[in-house]
Amino acid sequence: MTAIQAATYNVEFGFDAYQSMNDFIEKNDYSKLFILVDENTFEHCYPRFITKLEVDIPVEVIEIDPGEEFKNIDTCIGVWNAITELGGDRKSLLLTLGGGVITDLGGFVASCFKRGIDFINIPTTLLAMVDASVGGKTGVDLGVLKNQIGVFANPQLVIIDRKYLKTLNERDFTSGLAEVIKYALTYDKSLLEAVHQLDDSNIEEVIYKSINIKNEVVLEDPKEGHLRKVLNYGHTIGHAIESFYLESEDKESLTHGEAIAIGMICEAYLSHQVLGMPLDTVELIKTDILTIFKKITLVEKDFDAILSLLKHDKKNKKGQTNFVLLNNLESFKIDCQATTKNIKESLHFYNS
Ligand code: GLY
């Protein structure tokens, strides 16, 4: 696979990626390398990664607890303390080896430490490969509110090695498919078919096409002035549902992808109500998504709590919730509004 050229960095694939990483590190004369992992990636991904790292620079490993509940400022403080105690300076390099929590949090840690050190993303989940590690969004959650604190900061390099996907359980792998489906619905419907036929022979192509779409969008609108909002299709309702399940002690948390899958179905229905997308297409999207993501039942008495979380969405302006909706497959409209009634009906539609 040829490298994808992002704004100031490359996304590289397979064996060549490690070669580029080693050359890049040697060339830049870093003082020390810090590898940020969580308990899972330390056990399952680090052993592979360390055989690929061929540099003559001191390396330290910093491990954090795994999971979205640790994607917060306290964890960042722990990592900043660890880097400091281990002798980090402005010429240190942070390598983030993990899923979206590690790449988002690690990028944020790097971009604030001593006003910014370099970092390289090595995503190990499908979700991080096709979304989180590319495009320069870094940050952490604020309580249950997703990604409320953060900065735009680009990595120096992103390395895509699909071998890490073998370390994922099915639920975590499937979570990443929600983002691929998002690219399919908004830009390239051929990805839908590819997702249903996913195996070793086409996974790298699916990842490549997904990153390519994201990269084109981000190149045009790096700071989400307008077009980049399309990457939030399904995420307005999806994030509210994800936060709601995270804060509900009596409910098992959903993966990011599971929540976004629900959000994409609801927002397809909103697309019908607000933009007149044909109901057949909405049904097709729902059926397609529900062959991949297990249906859960949203409880009607929770609807108000879910709706109240919508007011924290980062696309909101002047107290108004904005959605990206579909005119049809591969055709979208940014900054659409829907009424509370519409939104509740879309939640009922998901349940139906
Ligand atoms: N994950 C959405 C974005 O990067 O803009």
mmCIF file of C-alpha atoms and ligand atoms in Angstrom:
data_model
loop_
_atom_site.group_PDB
_atom_site.id
_atom_site.type_symbol
_atom_site.label_atom_id
_atom_site.label_comp_id
_atom_site.label_asym_id
_atom_site.label_seq_id
_atom_site.Cartn_x
_atom_site.Cartn_y
_atom_site.Cartn_z
ATOM 1 C CA MET A 1 0.000 0.000 0.000
ATOM 2 C CA THR A 2 1.336 3.418 -0.832
ATOM 3 C CA ALA A 3 1.454 5.926 1.998
ATOM 4 C CA ILE A 4 -1.387 8.409 2.391
ATOM 5 C CA GLN A 5 -0.139 11.971 2.594
ATOM 6 C CA ALA A 6 -1.909 13.908 5.312
ATOM 7 C CA ALA A 7 -1.364 17.599 6.052
ATOM 8 C CA THR A 8 2.041 17.417 7.703
ATOM 9 C CA TYR A 9 2.581 13.691 8.083
ATOM 10 C CA ASN A 10 2.218 10.347 6.343
ATOM 11 C CA VAL A 11 -0.024 7.418 7.128
ATOM 12 C CA GLU A 12 2.092 4.390 6.277
ATOM 13 C CA PHE A 13 1.142 0.744 5.936
ATOM 14 C CA GLY A 14 2.750 -2.591 6.796
ATOM 15 C CA PHE A 15 6.464 -3.315 6.761
ATOM 16 C CA ASP A 16 7.405 0.003 5.081
ATOM 17 C CA ALA A 17 5.778 1.878 7.922
ATOM 18 C CA TYR A 18 8.235 0.543 10.486
ATOM 19 C CA GLN A 19 11.132 1.332 8.186
ATOM 20 C CA SER A 20 9.885 4.920 7.902
ATOM 21 C CA MET A 21 9.422 5.120 11.655
ATOM 22 C CA ASN A 22 12.956 3.963 12.393
ATOM 23 C CA ASP A 23 14.438 6.320 9.786
ATOM 24 C CA PHE A 24 12.349 9.210 11.102
ATOM 25 C CA ILE A 25 13.417 8.622 14.708
ATOM 26 C CA GLU A 26 17.105 8.326 13.841
ATOM 27 C CA LYS A 27 16.992 11.455 11.681
ATOM 28 C CA ASN A 28 15.376 13.606 14.349
ATOM 29 C CA ASP A 29 17.868 12.919 17.102
ATOM 30 C CA TYR A 30 15.324 12.420 19.898
ATOM 31 C CA SER A 31 16.610 12.271 23.473
ATOM 32 C CA LYS A 32 14.257 9.559 24.657
ATOM 33 C CA LEU A 33 11.293 7.520 23.428
ATOM 34 C CA PHE A 34 8.219 6.973 25.558
ATOM 35 C CA ILE A 35 5.807 4.252 24.505
ATOM 36 C CA LEU A 36 2.304 4.772 25.867
ATOM 37 C CA VAL A 37 0.352 1.536 26.231
ATOM 38 C CA ASP A 38 -2.519 0.205 28.273
ATOM 39 C CA GLU A 39 -2.542 -3.111 30.091
ATOM 40 C CA ASN A 40 -3.993 -4.876 27.021
ATOM 41 C CA THR A 41 -1.734 -3.402 24.374
ATOM 42 C CA PHE A 42 1.297 -3.942 26.590
ATOM 43 C CA GLU A 43 0.455 -7.641 26.742
ATOM 44 C CA HIS A 44 -0.756 -8.206 23.181
ATOM 45 C CA CYS A 45 0.780 -5.545 20.900
ATOM 46 C CA TYR A 46 3.977 -4.349 22.546
ATOM 47 C CA PRO A 47 5.818 -7.683 22.009
ATOM 48 C CA ARG A 48 5.317 -7.297 18.225
ATOM 49 C CA PHE A 49 6.008 -3.586 18.191
ATOM 50 C CA ILE A 50 9.289 -3.802 20.084
ATOM 51 C CA THR A 51 10.719 -6.246 17.519
ATOM 52 C CA LYS A 52 10.081 -3.584 14.842
ATOM 53 C CA LEU A 53 11.624 -0.682 16.699
ATOM 54 C CA GLU A 54 15.286 -0.532 15.667
ATOM 55 C CA VAL A 55 16.744 2.620 17.139
ATOM 56 C CA ASP A 56 19.642 3.473 19.351
ATOM 57 C CA ILE A 57 17.805 5.727 21.796
ATOM 58 C CA PRO A 58 16.635 5.029 25.374
ATOM 59 C CA VAL A 59 13.082 3.676 25.506
ATOM 60 C CA GLU A 60 10.648 3.841 28.431
ATOM 61 C CA VAL A 61 7.206 2.265 28.580
ATOM 62 C CA ILE A 62 4.314 4.015 30.327
ATOM 63 C CA GLU A 63 1.234 1.922 31.009
ATOM 64 C CA ILE A 64 -2.240 3.209 31.835
ATOM 65 C CA ASP A 65 -5.453 1.391 32.750
ATOM 66 C CA PRO A 66 -7.519 0.330 29.738
ATOM 67 C CA GLY A 67 -10.957 1.717 28.913
ATOM 68 C CA GLU A 68 -12.929 4.857 28.190
ATOM 69 C CA GLU A 69 -13.436 5.540 31.927
ATOM 70 C CA PHE A 70 -9.706 6.333 32.172
ATOM 71 C CA LYS A 71 -9.756 8.794 29.269
ATOM 72 C CA ASN A 72 -9.591 11.783 31.565
ATOM 73 C CA ILE A 73 -7.325 14.516 32.838
ATOM 74 C CA ASP A 74 -6.262 12.481 35.923
ATOM 75 C CA THR A 75 -4.746 9.865 33.635
ATOM 76 C CA CYS A 76 -2.967 12.635 31.703
ATOM 77 C CA ILE A 77 -1.489 13.988 34.926
ATOM 78 C CA GLY A 78 -0.229 10.485 35.731
ATOM 79 C CA VAL A 79 1.431 10.239 32.307
ATOM 80 C CA TRP A 80 2.938 13.749 32.538
ATOM 81 C CA ASN A 81 4.356 12.843 35.974
ATOM 82 C CA ALA A 82 5.761 9.584 34.628
ATOM 83 C CA ILE A 83 7.423 11.319 31.654
ATOM 84 C CA THR A 84 8.895 13.905 34.019
ATOM 85 C CA GLU A 85 10.187 11.336 36.524
ATOM 86 C CA LEU A 86 11.680 9.283 33.690
ATOM 87 C CA GLY A 87 13.644 12.272 32.433
ATOM 88 C CA GLY A 88 11.509 13.465 29.535
ATOM 89 C CA ASP A 89 12.458 16.739 27.873
ATOM 90 C CA ARG A 90 11.402 18.760 24.840
ATOM 91 C CA LYS A 91 13.264 16.415 22.508
ATOM 92 C CA SER A 92 11.378 13.372 23.764
ATOM 93 C CA LEU A 93 9.118 11.452 21.395
ATOM 94 C CA LEU A 94 5.880 9.786 22.474
ATOM 95 C CA LEU A 95 4.731 6.668 20.641
ATOM 96 C CA THR A 96 1.085 5.847 21.258
ATOM 97 C CA LEU A 97 0.423 2.112 20.904
ATOM 98 C CA GLY A 98 -3.246 1.335 21.355
ATOM 99 C CA GLY A 99 -6.837 2.101 20.535
ATOM 100 C CA GLY A 100 -8.631 5.428 20.347
ATOM 101 C CA VAL A 101 -8.251 6.179 24.054
ATOM 102 C CA ILE A 102 -4.470 5.786 23.847
ATOM 103 C CA THR A 103 -4.053 7.740 20.593
ATOM 104 C CA ASP A 104 -6.435 10.569 21.643
ATOM 105 C CA LEU A 105 -5.077 10.843 25.178
ATOM 106 C CA GLY A 106 -1.462 10.299 24.126
ATOM 107 C CA GLY A 107 -1.681 12.973 21.438
ATOM 108 C CA PHE A 108 -3.108 15.386 23.996
ATOM 109 C CA VAL A 109 -0.429 14.534 26.570
ATOM 110 C CA ALA A 110 2.297 15.055 23.951
ATOM 111 C CA SER A 111 0.879 18.290 22.622
ATOM 112 C CA CYS A 112 0.754 19.864 26.105
ATOM 113 C CA PHE A 113 3.955 18.487 27.678
ATOM 114 C CA LYS A 114 6.462 21.369 27.762
ATOM 115 C CA ARG A 115 4.164 23.070 25.213
ATOM 116 C CA GLY A 116 4.407 20.205 22.801
ATOM 117 C CA ILE A 117 6.593 17.221 21.974
ATOM 118 C CA ASP A 118 6.425 15.041 18.868
ATOM 119 C CA PHE A 119 4.283 11.922 18.765
ATOM 120 C CA ILE A 120 3.700 8.965 16.471
ATOM 121 C CA ASN A 121 0.410 7.063 16.447
ATOM 122 C CA ILE A 122 0.436 3.286 16.160
ATOM 123 C CA PRO A 123 -3.272 2.412 16.303
ATOM 124 C CA THR A 124 -4.023 -1.181 17.262
ATOM 125 C CA THR A 125 -7.822 -1.227 16.904
ATOM 126 C CA LEU A 126 -9.868 -0.854 13.751
ATOM 127 C CA LEU A 127 -11.561 2.196 15.246
ATOM 128 C CA ALA A 128 -8.269 3.938 15.898
ATOM 129 C CA MET A 129 -6.900 2.956 12.473
ATOM 130 C CA VAL A 130 -9.813 4.340 10.456
ATOM 131 C CA ASP A 131 -10.642 7.334 12.635
ATOM 132 C CA ALA A 132 -8.973 8.332 15.904
ATOM 133 C CA SER A 133 -5.306 8.193 14.907
ATOM 134 C CA VAL A 134 -5.719 10.351 11.798
ATOM 135 C CA GLY A 135 -6.813 13.983 11.508
ATOM 136 C CA GLY A 136 -5.201 15.627 14.517
ATOM 137 C CA LYS A 137 -7.994 15.542 17.076
ATOM 138 C CA THR A 138 -6.571 14.807 20.503
ATOM 139 C CA GLY A 139 -8.173 14.989 23.910
ATOM 140 C CA VAL A 140 -9.980 13.442 26.822
ATOM 141 C CA ASP A 141 -13.498 13.191 28.260
ATOM 142 C CA LEU A 142 -14.905 15.486 30.937
ATOM 143 C CA GLY A 143 -16.881 13.201 33.228
ATOM 144 C CA VAL A 144 -19.118 11.251 30.879
ATOM 145 C CA LEU A 145 -19.000 13.957 28.216
ATOM 146 C CA LYS A 146 -16.938 12.715 25.327
ATOM 147 C CA ASN A 147 -13.833 14.523 24.072
ATOM 148 C CA GLN A 148 -14.764 17.851 25.678
ATOM 149 C CA ILE A 149 -11.158 18.781 26.462
ATOM 150 C CA GLY A 150 -8.547 18.665 23.754
ATOM 151 C CA VAL A 151 -6.508 20.337 21.044
ATOM 152 C CA PHE A 152 -5.856 19.833 17.372
ATOM 153 C CA ALA A 153 -2.346 18.453 17.044
ATOM 154 C CA ASN A 154 -0.967 16.330 14.233
ATOM 155 C CA PRO A 155 1.248 13.321 14.808
ATOM 156 C CA GLN A 156 4.589 13.059 13.013
ATOM 157 C CA LEU A 157 3.583 9.730 11.496
ATOM 158 C CA VAL A 158 0.795 7.142 11.669
ATOM 159 C CA ILE A 159 1.611 3.455 11.309
ATOM 160 C CA ILE A 160 -1.049 1.015 10.153
ATOM 161 C CA ASP A 161 -0.190 -2.609 10.862
ATOM 162 C CA ARG A 162 -3.256 -4.813 10.464
ATOM 163 C CA LYS A 163 -1.573 -7.644 12.399
ATOM 164 C CA TYR A 164 -2.615 -5.852 15.604
ATOM 165 C CA LEU A 165 -6.257 -6.422 14.698
ATOM 166 C CA LYS A 166 -5.764 -10.120 15.474
ATOM 167 C CA THR A 167 -5.393 -9.157 19.134
ATOM 168 C CA LEU A 168 -8.949 -7.776 19.339
ATOM 169 C CA ASN A 169 -12.002 -9.621 20.549
ATOM 170 C CA GLU A 170 -14.968 -9.621 18.189
ATOM 171 C CA ARG A 171 -16.847 -6.884 20.043
ATOM 172 C CA ASP A 172 -13.930 -4.458 19.892
ATOM 173 C CA PHE A 173 -13.211 -5.268 16.248
ATOM 174 C CA THR A 174 -16.858 -4.733 15.310
ATOM 175 C CA SER A 175 -16.856 -1.394 17.116
ATOM 176 C CA GLY A 176 -14.529 -0.012 14.427
ATOM 177 C CA LEU A 177 -16.899 -1.071 11.650
ATOM 178 C CA ALA A 178 -19.316 1.681 12.671
ATOM 179 C CA GLU A 179 -16.836 4.290 11.422
ATOM 180 C CA VAL A 180 -16.352 2.403 8.159
ATOM 181 C CA ILE A 181 -20.152 2.322 7.706
ATOM 182 C CA LYS A 182 -20.184 6.076 8.360
ATOM 183 C CA TYR A 183 -17.746 6.568 5.442
ATOM 184 C CA ALA A 184 -19.899 4.222 3.330
ATOM 185 C CA LEU A 185 -23.109 6.160 3.955
ATOM 186 C CA THR A 186 -21.610 9.584 3.449
ATOM 187 C CA TYR A 187 -18.998 9.023 0.710
ATOM 188 C CA ASP A 188 -18.577 5.538 -0.730
ATOM 189 C CA LYS A 189 -21.381 2.992 -0.572
ATOM 190 C CA SER A 190 -19.121 0.271 -1.996
ATOM 191 C CA LEU A 191 -17.620 0.105 1.492
ATOM 192 C CA LEU A 192 -20.942 -1.301 2.771
ATOM 193 C CA GLU A 193 -20.570 -4.386 0.631
ATOM 194 C CA ALA A 194 -16.916 -4.680 1.591
ATOM 195 C CA VAL A 195 -17.849 -4.592 5.291
ATOM 196 C CA HIS A 196 -20.227 -7.509 4.799
ATOM 197 C CA GLN A 197 -17.525 -9.512 3.034
ATOM 198 C CA LEU A 198 -14.709 -8.512 5.327
ATOM 199 C CA ASP A 199 -11.801 -10.912 5.626
ATOM 200 C CA ASP A 200 -8.013 -10.928 5.482
ATOM 201 C CA SER A 201 -8.066 -10.295 1.742
ATOM 202 C CA ASN A 202 -9.871 -6.935 1.831
ATOM 203 C CA ILE A 203 -9.382 -5.542 5.323
ATOM 204 C CA GLU A 204 -6.336 -3.453 4.392
ATOM 205 C CA GLU A 205 -8.174 -1.980 1.402
ATOM 206 C CA VAL A 206 -11.164 -1.116 3.600
ATOM 207 C CA ILE A 207 -8.852 0.613 6.074
ATOM 208 C CA TYR A 208 -7.029 2.401 3.261
ATOM 209 C CA LYS A 209 -10.236 3.678 1.631
ATOM 210 C CA SER A 210 -11.621 4.798 4.992
ATOM 211 C CA ILE A 211 -8.497 6.748 5.907
ATOM 212 C CA ASN A 212 -8.368 8.230 2.429
ATOM 213 C CA ILE A 213 -11.900 9.594 2.791
ATOM 214 C CA LYS A 214 -11.159 11.013 6.217
ATOM 215 C CA ASN A 215 -7.899 12.519 5.000
ATOM 216 C CA GLU A 216 -9.561 14.263 2.035
ATOM 217 C CA VAL A 217 -12.154 15.789 4.362
ATOM 218 C CA VAL A 218 -9.594 16.878 6.952
ATOM 219 C CA LEU A 219 -7.274 18.362 4.322
ATOM 220 C CA GLU A 220 -10.142 20.584 3.198
ATOM 221 C CA ASP A 221 -11.336 21.496 6.689
ATOM 222 C CA PRO A 222 -8.776 20.629 9.379
ATOM 223 C CA LYS A 223 -10.485 22.412 12.288
ATOM 224 C CA GLU A 224 -14.083 21.462 11.605
ATOM 225 C CA GLY A 225 -15.268 24.825 10.346
ATOM 226 C CA HIS A 226 -17.824 23.110 8.138
ATOM 227 C CA LEU A 227 -17.113 20.044 5.967
ATOM 228 C CA ARG A 228 -15.374 18.034 8.705
ATOM 229 C CA LYS A 229 -18.675 17.913 10.578
ATOM 230 C CA VAL A 230 -19.665 15.168 8.120
ATOM 231 C CA LEU A 231 -17.360 12.866 10.097
ATOM 232 C CA ASN A 232 -19.851 13.216 12.938
ATOM 233 C CA TYR A 233 -22.676 11.519 11.069
ATOM 234 C CA GLY A 234 -24.371 9.287 13.657
ATOM 235 C CA HIS A 235 -22.271 10.780 16.434
ATOM 236 C CA THR A 236 -24.700 13.459 17.680
ATOM 237 C CA ILE A 237 -27.245 10.966 18.976
ATOM 238 C CA GLY A 238 -24.542 8.272 19.242
ATOM 239 C CA HIS A 239 -22.365 10.245 21.667
ATOM 240 C CA ALA A 240 -25.390 11.112 23.823
ATOM 241 C CA ILE A 241 -26.304 7.419 23.994
ATOM 242 C CA GLU A 242 -22.701 6.444 24.702
ATOM 243 C CA SER A 243 -22.495 8.998 27.543
ATOM 244 C CA PHE A 244 -25.876 7.927 28.913
ATOM 245 C CA TYR A 245 -24.820 4.283 29.099
ATOM 246 C CA LEU A 246 -21.478 5.272 30.609
ATOM 247 C CA GLU A 247 -23.151 7.157 33.448
ATOM 248 C CA SER A 248 -25.953 4.609 34.067
ATOM 249 C CA GLU A 249 -24.745 2.284 36.775
ATOM 250 C CA ASP A 250 -27.429 -0.295 36.059
ATOM 251 C CA LYS A 251 -26.542 -0.544 32.368
ATOM 252 C CA GLU A 252 -23.558 -2.177 30.709
ATOM 253 C CA SER A 253 -21.518 0.411 28.778
ATOM 254 C CA LEU A 254 -21.696 0.315 25.020
ATOM 255 C CA THR A 255 -18.627 0.354 22.817
ATOM 256 C CA HIS A 256 -18.178 3.539 20.796
ATOM 257 C CA GLY A 257 -19.185 1.677 17.642
ATOM 258 C CA GLU A 258 -22.308 0.187 19.220
ATOM 259 C CA ALA A 259 -23.479 3.661 20.249
ATOM 260 C CA ILE A 260 -22.636 5.180 16.862
ATOM 261 C CA ALA A 261 -24.456 2.346 15.092
ATOM 262 C CA ILE A 262 -27.624 3.322 17.004
ATOM 263 C CA GLY A 263 -26.914 6.990 16.252
ATOM 264 C CA MET A 264 -26.569 6.295 12.510
ATOM 265 C CA ILE A 265 -29.929 4.482 12.409
ATOM 266 C CA CYS A 266 -31.658 7.280 14.350
ATOM 267 C CA GLU A 267 -30.047 9.964 12.202
ATOM 268 C CA ALA A 268 -31.051 8.077 9.031
ATOM 269 C CA TYR A 269 -34.637 8.333 10.266
ATOM 270 C CA LEU A 270 -34.133 12.027 11.043
ATOM 271 C CA SER A 271 -32.808 12.355 7.487
ATOM 272 C CA HIS A 272 -36.143 11.030 6.251
ATOM 273 C CA GLN A 273 -38.114 13.402 8.483
ATOM 274 C CA VAL A 274 -36.030 16.511 7.863
ATOM 275 C CA LEU A 275 -34.617 16.049 4.351
ATOM 276 C CA GLY A 276 -37.016 13.522 2.873
ATOM 277 C CA MET A 277 -34.522 10.691 2.392
ATOM 278 C CA PRO A 278 -36.610 7.778 1.034
ATOM 279 C CA LEU A 279 -37.906 5.494 3.761
ATOM 280 C CA ASP A 280 -36.665 2.469 1.776
ATOM 281 C CA THR A 281 -33.123 3.773 2.125
ATOM 282 C CA VAL A 282 -33.601 4.324 5.855
ATOM 283 C CA GLU A 283 -34.849 0.743 6.222
ATOM 284 C CA LEU A 284 -31.913 -0.539 4.177
ATOM 285 C CA ILE A 285 -29.447 1.328 6.415
ATOM 286 C CA LYS A 286 -31.144 -0.041 9.528
ATOM 287 C CA THR A 287 -31.164 -3.626 8.251
ATOM 288 C CA ASP A 288 -27.548 -3.365 7.139
ATOM 289 C CA ILE A 289 -26.337 -1.985 10.448
ATOM 290 C CA LEU A 290 -28.340 -4.478 12.483
ATOM 291 C CA THR A 291 -26.767 -7.429 10.678
ATOM 292 C CA ILE A 292 -23.467 -6.260 12.160
ATOM 293 C CA PHE A 293 -24.481 -4.682 15.486
ATOM 294 C CA LYS A 294 -26.760 -6.483 17.921
ATOM 295 C CA LYS A 295 -29.947 -4.557 18.594
ATOM 296 C CA ILE A 296 -30.499 -3.255 22.079
ATOM 297 C CA THR A 297 -33.742 -1.751 23.367
ATOM 298 C CA LEU A 298 -33.724 1.906 24.334
ATOM 299 C CA VAL A 299 -36.061 2.456 27.267
ATOM 300 C CA GLU A 300 -38.586 5.229 26.649
ATOM 301 C CA LYS A 301 -38.234 6.653 30.145
ATOM 302 C CA ASP A 302 -34.520 7.290 29.339
ATOM 303 C CA PHE A 303 -35.253 9.395 26.250
ATOM 304 C CA ASP A 304 -35.299 12.727 28.107
ATOM 305 C CA ALA A 305 -31.955 12.001 29.778
ATOM 306 C CA ILE A 306 -30.446 11.082 26.389
ATOM 307 C CA LEU A 307 -31.878 14.251 24.848
ATOM 308 C CA SER A 308 -30.467 16.408 27.611
ATOM 309 C CA LEU A 309 -26.976 15.059 26.829
ATOM 310 C CA LEU A 310 -27.365 16.334 23.249
ATOM 311 C CA LYS A 311 -26.887 19.871 24.475
ATOM 312 C CA HIS A 312 -23.183 19.165 25.058
ATOM 313 C CA ASP A 313 -22.522 18.187 21.451
ATOM 314 C CA LYS A 314 -19.571 20.124 20.061
ATOM 315 C CA LYS A 315 -21.416 20.963 16.825
ATOM 316 C CA ASN A 316 -24.027 22.940 18.784
ATOM 317 C CA LYS A 317 -24.214 26.651 18.156
ATOM 318 C CA LYS A 318 -26.191 29.186 20.188
ATOM 319 C CA GLY A 319 -27.895 26.405 22.149
ATOM 320 C CA GLN A 320 -29.099 24.652 19.009
ATOM 321 C CA THR A 321 -28.268 20.991 18.294
ATOM 322 C CA ASN A 322 -26.925 20.552 14.773
ATOM 323 C CA PHE A 323 -26.975 17.292 12.863
ATOM 324 C CA VAL A 324 -25.307 15.987 9.732
ATOM 325 C CA LEU A 325 -28.124 14.327 7.801
ATOM 326 C CA LEU A 326 -28.389 12.401 4.552
ATOM 327 C CA ASN A 327 -30.263 13.415 1.427
ATOM 328 C CA ASN A 328 -29.502 9.928 0.235
ATOM 329 C CA LEU A 329 -26.551 7.531 0.238
ATOM 330 C CA GLU A 330 -23.314 9.443 -0.522
ATOM 331 C CA SER A 331 -25.129 12.780 -0.243
ATOM 332 C CA PHE A 332 -25.268 14.720 3.017
ATOM 333 C CA LYS A 333 -26.209 18.089 4.449
ATOM 334 C CA ILE A 334 -24.397 19.737 7.343
ATOM 335 C CA ASP A 335 -25.957 21.876 10.129
ATOM 336 C CA CYS A 336 -29.485 20.489 9.996
ATOM 337 C CA GLN A 337 -31.957 20.960 12.821
ATOM 338 C CA ALA A 338 -34.542 18.553 14.167
ATOM 339 C CA THR A 339 -37.260 19.000 16.772
ATOM 340 C CA THR A 340 -37.366 17.139 20.079
ATOM 341 C CA LYS A 341 -40.373 15.271 18.687
ATOM 342 C CA ASN A 342 -38.355 14.223 15.605
ATOM 343 C CA ILE A 343 -35.497 12.997 17.782
ATOM 344 C CA LYS A 344 -37.783 10.977 20.064
ATOM 345 C CA GLU A 345 -39.457 9.451 17.016
ATOM 346 C CA SER A 346 -36.064 8.479 15.671
ATOM 347 C CA LEU A 347 -35.310 6.651 18.951
ATOM 348 C CA HIS A 348 -38.675 4.861 18.621
ATOM 349 C CA PHE A 349 -37.789 4.014 15.020
ATOM 350 C CA TYR A 350 -34.570 2.372 16.205
ATOM 351 C CA ASN A 351 -36.564 0.318 18.721
ATOM 352 C CA SER A 352 -39.260 -0.689 16.210
HETATM 353 N N1 GLY B 1 -13.861 11.582 14.472
HETATM 354 C C1 GLY B 1 -14.328 12.696 13.811
HETATM 355 C C2 GLY B 1 -13.244 13.597 13.350
HETATM 356 O O1 GLY B 1 -12.072 13.233 13.415
HETATM 357 O O2 GLY B 1 -13.516 14.681 12.916
#
